[in-house]
């Protein structure tokens, strides 16, 4: 079971990366709202306020959950992180028509998250557990 966990250094690196990803997503959402071309999850003209609130919590909750998952060295972190990066890429595709500038930035963030996830596979713990005698 230890082989599915990241080393301490890599788990902290992935956690910091996803915490920063959440901050970047907040900046993308706020700036797209200011310029009048909001992202799909922050569009208060398309969705009602409660629905926008749920979308915002889901988007930031996912990034924060991945960061916390990694910080506590939970198993299968590289796979969880890769899934989050792919979902972020899907979010960029959803914004391609309505908010192309935000879609480009979100795609860049998804690429960075995917590279972080791919790199984290090298940080899987390769130590063998001591056999019980």
Coordinates of C-alpha atoms in Angstrom, one line a residue:
X1 CA 0.0 0.0 0.0
X2 CA 2.9 2.4 0.6
X3 CA 3.8 2.2 -3.1
X4 CA 0.6 4.2 -4.0
X5 CA 1.7 7.2 -1.8
X6 CA 3.9 10.1 -2.7
X7 CA 7.1 10.9 -0.8
X8 CA 6.8 13.8 1.6
X9 CA 8.5 16.2 -0.7
X10 CA 6.4 15.4 -3.6
X11 CA 3.2 15.4 -1.6
X12 CA 3.9 18.9 -0.4
X13 CA 4.8 20.1 -3.9
X14 CA 1.6 18.8 -5.3
X15 CA -0.4 20.3 -2.4
X16 CA 1.3 23.7 -2.9
X17 CA 0.7 23.5 -6.7
X18 CA -3.1 22.8 -6.3
X19 CA -3.4 25.5 -3.5
X20 CA -1.9 28.0 -6.0
X21 CA -4.1 26.6 -8.7
X22 CA -7.2 27.5 -6.6
X23 CA -5.8 31.1 -6.2
X24 CA -5.2 31.3 -9.9
X25 CA -8.8 30.1 -10.6
X26 CA -10.1 32.8 -8.3
X27 CA -8.1 35.4 -10.3
X28 CA -9.4 34.1 -13.6
X29 CA -13.0 34.1 -12.4
X30 CA -12.8 37.6 -10.9
X31 CA -11.0 39.1 -13.9
X32 CA -13.3 37.6 -16.4
X33 CA -16.3 38.9 -14.4
X34 CA -14.7 42.4 -14.4
X35 CA -14.1 42.5 -18.1
X36 CA -17.7 41.3 -18.8
X37 CA -17.0 37.9 -20.2
X38 CA -17.3 35.6 -17.2
X39 CA -16.3 32.0 -17.1
X40 CA -19.1 29.4 -17.2
X41 CA -19.0 28.8 -13.5
X42 CA -19.0 32.5 -12.6
X43 CA -21.6 33.8 -15.0
X44 CA -24.3 35.5 -12.9
X45 CA -26.3 36.5 -16.0
X46 CA -26.8 33.0 -17.2
X47 CA -27.2 31.3 -13.8
X48 CA -29.0 32.5 -10.7
X49 CA -27.0 33.5 -7.6
X50 CA -27.5 30.2 -5.7
X51 CA -26.3 28.2 -8.7
X52 CA -23.3 30.4 -9.2
X53 CA -22.5 30.0 -5.5
X54 CA -22.6 26.2 -5.9
X55 CA -20.4 26.3 -9.0
X56 CA -17.8 28.5 -7.3
X57 CA -17.7 26.2 -4.3
X58 CA -17.4 23.1 -6.5
X59 CA -14.6 24.6 -8.6
X60 CA -12.6 25.9 -5.6
X61 CA -13.6 22.9 -3.5
X62 CA -12.1 20.5 -6.0
X63 CA -8.8 22.3 -6.2
X64 CA -8.7 22.6 -2.4
X65 CA -9.7 19.0 -1.9
X66 CA -6.8 17.8 -4.2
X67 CA -4.4 20.0 -2.3
X68 CA -5.5 18.6 1.1
X69 CA -5.6 15.1 -0.3
X70 CA -2.0 15.5 -1.4
X71 CA -0.8 17.3 1.8
X72 CA -1.9 14.4 4.0
X73 CA -0.2 11.8 1.7
X74 CA -3.4 10.0 0.7
X75 CA -3.0 7.1 -1.7
X76 CA -3.2 7.6 -5.5
X77 CA -2.5 11.3 -5.4
X78 CA -1.0 11.4 -8.9
X79 CA -4.2 9.9 -10.3
X80 CA -6.4 12.3 -8.3
X81 CA -4.3 15.2 -9.5
X82 CA -4.4 14.1 -13.1
X83 CA -8.2 13.8 -12.9
X84 CA -8.4 17.3 -11.6
X85 CA -6.1 18.6 -14.4
X86 CA -8.3 16.9 -17.0
X87 CA -11.5 18.4 -15.5
X88 CA -9.8 21.8 -15.5
X89 CA -9.0 21.3 -19.2
X90 CA -12.7 20.4 -19.8
X91 CA -13.6 23.7 -18.1
X92 CA -11.3 25.6 -20.5
X93 CA -13.1 23.9 -23.4
X94 CA -16.5 25.0 -22.0
X95 CA -15.3 28.6 -21.9
X96 CA -13.8 28.6 -25.4
X97 CA -16.8 30.4 -27.1
X98 CA -18.2 32.6 -24.3
X99 CA -14.9 33.7 -22.8
X100 CA -11.9 32.9 -25.0
X101 CA -9.3 34.8 -23.0
X102 CA -10.3 33.0 -19.8
X103 CA -10.3 29.8 -21.7
X104 CA -6.7 30.3 -22.8
X105 CA -5.6 31.1 -19.2
X106 CA -7.5 28.1 -17.8
X107 CA -6.0 25.9 -20.5
X108 CA -2.5 27.1 -19.4
X109 CA -3.4 26.3 -15.8
X110 CA -4.7 22.9 -16.8
X111 CA -1.5 22.2 -18.7
X112 CA 0.6 23.3 -15.7
X113 CA -1.6 21.0 -13.4
X114 CA -1.1 18.1 -15.8
X115 CA 2.6 18.6 -15.9
X116 CA 2.6 18.7 -12.1
X117 CA 0.6 15.5 -12.0
X118 CA 2.9 13.7 -14.5
X119 CA 5.9 14.8 -12.5
X120 CA 4.4 13.5 -9.3
X121 CA 4.4 10.0 -10.7
X122 CA 8.2 10.1 -10.2
X123 CA 7.6 10.8 -6.5
X124 CA 5.8 7.6 -5.7
X125 CA 7.3 6.0 -2.6
X126 CA 9.4 3.1 -3.8
X127 CA 10.5 1.7 -0.4
X128 CA 9.5 -1.8 0.4
X129 CA 7.7 -2.4 3.7
X130 CA 9.6 -4.5 6.2
X131 CA 8.3 -8.0 6.3
X132 CA 6.9 -9.2 9.6
X133 CA 9.1 -11.8 11.2

